[in-house]
Coordinates of C-alpha atoms in Angstrom, one line a residue:
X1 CA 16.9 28.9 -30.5
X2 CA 20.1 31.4 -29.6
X3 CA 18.0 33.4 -26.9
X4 CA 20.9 35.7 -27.1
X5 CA 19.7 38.1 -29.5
X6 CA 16.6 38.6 -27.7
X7 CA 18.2 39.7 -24.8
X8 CA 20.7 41.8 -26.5
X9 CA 17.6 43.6 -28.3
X10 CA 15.3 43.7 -24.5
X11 CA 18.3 45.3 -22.8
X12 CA 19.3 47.7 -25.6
X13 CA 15.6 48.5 -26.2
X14 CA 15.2 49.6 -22.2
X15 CA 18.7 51.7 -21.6
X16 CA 17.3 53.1 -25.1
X17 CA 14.6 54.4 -24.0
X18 CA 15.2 55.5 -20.8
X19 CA 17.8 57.8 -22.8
X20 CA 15.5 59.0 -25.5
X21 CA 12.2 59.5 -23.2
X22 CA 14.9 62.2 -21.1
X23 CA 16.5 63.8 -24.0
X24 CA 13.0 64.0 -26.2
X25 CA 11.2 65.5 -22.9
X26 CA 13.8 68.0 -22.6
X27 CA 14.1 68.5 -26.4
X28 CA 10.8 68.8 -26.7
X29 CA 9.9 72.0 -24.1
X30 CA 12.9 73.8 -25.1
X31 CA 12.2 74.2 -28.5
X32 CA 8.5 75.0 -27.6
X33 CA 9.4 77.4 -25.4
X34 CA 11.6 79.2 -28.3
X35 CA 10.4 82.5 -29.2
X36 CA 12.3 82.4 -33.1
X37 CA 10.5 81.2 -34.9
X38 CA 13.3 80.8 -37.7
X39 CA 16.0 79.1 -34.8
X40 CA 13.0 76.6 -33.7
X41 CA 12.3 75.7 -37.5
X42 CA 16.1 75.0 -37.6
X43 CA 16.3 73.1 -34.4
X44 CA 13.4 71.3 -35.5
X45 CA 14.7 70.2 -38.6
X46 CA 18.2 69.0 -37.4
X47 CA 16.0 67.1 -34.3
X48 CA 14.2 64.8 -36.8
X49 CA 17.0 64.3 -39.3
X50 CA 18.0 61.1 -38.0
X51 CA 14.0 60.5 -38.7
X52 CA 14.2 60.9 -42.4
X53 CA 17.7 60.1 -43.5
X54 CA 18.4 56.4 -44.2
X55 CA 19.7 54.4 -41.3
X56 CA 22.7 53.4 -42.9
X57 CA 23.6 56.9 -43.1
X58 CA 23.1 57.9 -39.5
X59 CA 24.9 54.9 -38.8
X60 CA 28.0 56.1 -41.3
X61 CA 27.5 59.4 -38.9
X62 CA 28.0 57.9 -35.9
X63 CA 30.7 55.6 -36.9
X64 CA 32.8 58.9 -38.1
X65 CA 32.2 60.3 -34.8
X66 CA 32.4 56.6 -32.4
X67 CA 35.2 55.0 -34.6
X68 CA 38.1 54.0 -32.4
X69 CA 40.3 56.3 -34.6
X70 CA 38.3 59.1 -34.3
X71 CA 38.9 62.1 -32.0
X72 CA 35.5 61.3 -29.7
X73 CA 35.6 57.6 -29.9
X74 CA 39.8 57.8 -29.1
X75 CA 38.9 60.2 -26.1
X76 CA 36.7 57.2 -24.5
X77 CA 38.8 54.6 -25.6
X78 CA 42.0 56.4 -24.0
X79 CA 40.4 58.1 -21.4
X80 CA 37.8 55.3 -20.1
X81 CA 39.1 52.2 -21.8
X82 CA 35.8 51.5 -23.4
X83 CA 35.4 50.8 -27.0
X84 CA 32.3 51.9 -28.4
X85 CA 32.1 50.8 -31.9
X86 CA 31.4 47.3 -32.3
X87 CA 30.4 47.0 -28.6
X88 CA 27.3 46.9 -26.9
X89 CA 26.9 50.5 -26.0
X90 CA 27.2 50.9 -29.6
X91 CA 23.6 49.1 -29.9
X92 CA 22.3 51.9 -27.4
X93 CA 23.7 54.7 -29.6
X94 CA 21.8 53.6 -32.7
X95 CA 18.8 52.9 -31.3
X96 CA 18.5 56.1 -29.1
X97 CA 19.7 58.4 -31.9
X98 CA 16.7 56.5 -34.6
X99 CA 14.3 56.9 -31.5
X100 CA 14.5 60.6 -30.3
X101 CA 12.9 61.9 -33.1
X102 CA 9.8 60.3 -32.6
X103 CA 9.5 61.0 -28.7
X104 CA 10.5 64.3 -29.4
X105 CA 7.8 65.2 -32.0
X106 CA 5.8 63.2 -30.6
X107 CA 5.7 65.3 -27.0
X108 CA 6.7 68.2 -28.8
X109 CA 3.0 67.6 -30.4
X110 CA 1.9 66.6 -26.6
X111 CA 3.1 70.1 -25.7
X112 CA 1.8 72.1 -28.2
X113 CA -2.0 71.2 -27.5
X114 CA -1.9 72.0 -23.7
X115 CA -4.3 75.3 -22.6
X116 CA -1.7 77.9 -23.0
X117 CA -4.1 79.8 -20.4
X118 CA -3.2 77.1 -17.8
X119 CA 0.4 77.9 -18.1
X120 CA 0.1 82.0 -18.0
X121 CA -2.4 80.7 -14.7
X122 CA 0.5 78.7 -12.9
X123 CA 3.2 81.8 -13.6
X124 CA 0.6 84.2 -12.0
X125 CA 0.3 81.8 -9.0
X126 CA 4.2 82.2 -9.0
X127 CA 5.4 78.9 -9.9
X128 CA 8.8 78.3 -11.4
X129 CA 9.0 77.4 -15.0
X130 CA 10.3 73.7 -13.8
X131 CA 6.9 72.9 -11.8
X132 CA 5.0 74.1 -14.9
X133 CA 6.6 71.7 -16.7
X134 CA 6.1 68.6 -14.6
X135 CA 2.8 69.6 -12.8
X136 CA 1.1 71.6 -15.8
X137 CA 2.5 70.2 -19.4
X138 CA 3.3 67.0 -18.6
X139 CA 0.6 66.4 -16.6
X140 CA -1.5 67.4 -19.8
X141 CA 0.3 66.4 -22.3
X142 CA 0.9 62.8 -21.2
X143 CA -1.2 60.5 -22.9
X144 CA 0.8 61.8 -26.3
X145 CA 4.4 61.3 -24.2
X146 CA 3.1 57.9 -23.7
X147 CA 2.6 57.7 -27.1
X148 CA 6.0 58.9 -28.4
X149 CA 7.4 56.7 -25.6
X150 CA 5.6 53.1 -26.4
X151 CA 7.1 54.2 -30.5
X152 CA 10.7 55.0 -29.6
X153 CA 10.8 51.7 -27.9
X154 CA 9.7 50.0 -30.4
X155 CA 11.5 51.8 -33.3
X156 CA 14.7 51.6 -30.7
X157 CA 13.9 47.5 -30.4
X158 CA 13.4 47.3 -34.6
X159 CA 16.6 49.2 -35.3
X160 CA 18.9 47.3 -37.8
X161 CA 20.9 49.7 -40.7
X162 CA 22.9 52.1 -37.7
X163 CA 23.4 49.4 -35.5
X164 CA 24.6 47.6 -38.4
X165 CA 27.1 50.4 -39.1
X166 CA 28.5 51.5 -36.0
X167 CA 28.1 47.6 -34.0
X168 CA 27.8 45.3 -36.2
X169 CA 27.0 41.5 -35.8
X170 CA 29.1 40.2 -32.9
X171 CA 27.3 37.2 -31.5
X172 CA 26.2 37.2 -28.6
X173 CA 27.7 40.7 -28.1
X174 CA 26.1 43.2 -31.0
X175 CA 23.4 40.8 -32.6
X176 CA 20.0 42.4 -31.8
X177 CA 16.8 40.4 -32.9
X178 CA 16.9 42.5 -36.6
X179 CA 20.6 41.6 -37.0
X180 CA 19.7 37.9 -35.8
X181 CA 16.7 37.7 -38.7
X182 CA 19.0 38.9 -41.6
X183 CA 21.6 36.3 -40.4
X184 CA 19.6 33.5 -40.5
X185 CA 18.2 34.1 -43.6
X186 CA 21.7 34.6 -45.3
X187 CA 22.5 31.0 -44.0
X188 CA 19.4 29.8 -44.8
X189 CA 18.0 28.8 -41.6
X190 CA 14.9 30.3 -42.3
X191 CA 13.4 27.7 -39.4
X192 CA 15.4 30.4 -36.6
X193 CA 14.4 33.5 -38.8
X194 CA 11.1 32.6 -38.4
X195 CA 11.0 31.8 -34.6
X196 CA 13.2 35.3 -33.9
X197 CA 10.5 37.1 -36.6
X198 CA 7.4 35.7 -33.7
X199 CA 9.5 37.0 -31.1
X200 CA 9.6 40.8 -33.1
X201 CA 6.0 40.8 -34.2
X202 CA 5.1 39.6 -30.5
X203 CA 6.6 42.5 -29.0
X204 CA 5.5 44.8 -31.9
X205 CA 1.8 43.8 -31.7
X206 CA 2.3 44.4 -27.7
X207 CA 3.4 47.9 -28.7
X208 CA 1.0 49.1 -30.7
X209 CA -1.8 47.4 -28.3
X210 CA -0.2 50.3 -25.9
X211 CA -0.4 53.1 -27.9
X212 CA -4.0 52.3 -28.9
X213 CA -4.9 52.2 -25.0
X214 CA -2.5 54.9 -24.2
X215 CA -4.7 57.3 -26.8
X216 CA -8.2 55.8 -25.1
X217 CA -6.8 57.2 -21.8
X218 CA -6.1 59.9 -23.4
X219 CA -9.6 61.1 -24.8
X220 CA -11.3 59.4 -21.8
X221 CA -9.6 62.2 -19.6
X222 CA -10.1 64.9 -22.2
X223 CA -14.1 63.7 -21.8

């Protein structure tokens, strides 16, 4: 078995969410902190698009935006000499823009449910807005971070229609465990589709193992 593929998806899956876990954080308190209620509904809404559209169609997105002839991809490509359609970084894109959506609902959610009388508390003690958010919301609202955390991994590792527009399926380059499946089912080697398919349902099971223990935490501290 081409072991490739698996290590294309473990190393797109962990830049991925060390991205999206940042960004949904972020994401997540400033719209929470918003005091419009009709600018946070429309924030929200374009924060979880990528969440509801097909993939294939965030992936035609970012391949308008990436493409090499394209004002943002030909700034990098001029600029930085890297390529990113059909490259490896282009595996990161796709799987961070699918993800954010469900950290960032996810610890939006987490945010949301903390004692809004511990916060006015830590402003009366004096503390800046940035410690409240490290030592008061996400200290209380981590067990649901974890949560949105353990999901955009695996949605980020799962990821198959954008990566399959804006990378493609370069072996040994692009070819993430998804991409791997599909291609050995279309030759026929169902054999490797089925060994790659153990690999994914492995790491899935693994997942949701961690969200489940994750939400024990959770209730156990809320107890």
């Amino acid at each position: 078995m081409d072991l490739s593929p698996i290590l294309i998806s473990m190393r797109t899956a962990s830049l991925s969410i060390a991205v999206t876990f940042v960004l949904g954080l972020l994401a997540a308190w400033l719209v929470v902190r918003l005091r419009r209620e009709a600018l946070k509904i429309l924030l929200d809404g374009l924060l979880t698009l990528p969440l509801v559209l097909p993939p294939t169609v965030v992936g035609f997105f970012l391949l308008y935006i990436f493409g090499v002839k394209r004002p943002l991809g030909q700034f990098f490509l001029d600029y930085f000499s890297v390529k990113i359609a059909f490259s490896w970084i282009a595996t990161v894109i796709a799987a961070v823009v699918m993800a954010f959506p469900l950290m960032y609902r996810s610890a939006r959610g987490a945010f949301e449910q903390v004692d809004q009388d511990l916060i006015h508390a830590a402003r009366t003690l004096g503390m800046s807005e940035w410690t409240i958010f490290w030592k008061v919301m996400v200290a209380n609202a981590l067990p649901g971070i974890i949560s949105g955390g353990v999901l955009a991994f695996a949605r980020g590792l799962g990821e198959f229609g954008a990566t399959a527009m804006i990378a493609g399926n370069i072996a040994g380059k692009t070819r993430t465990l998804p991409m791997a499946v599909y291609s050995e089912v279309a030759a026929g080697n169902m054999d490797q589709a089925y060994h790659y398919v153990v690999v994914i349902v492995a790491i899935a099971f693994v997942s949701v193992v961690a969200l489940n223990v994750a939400g024990w935490r959770g209730r156990d501290q809320k107890q």
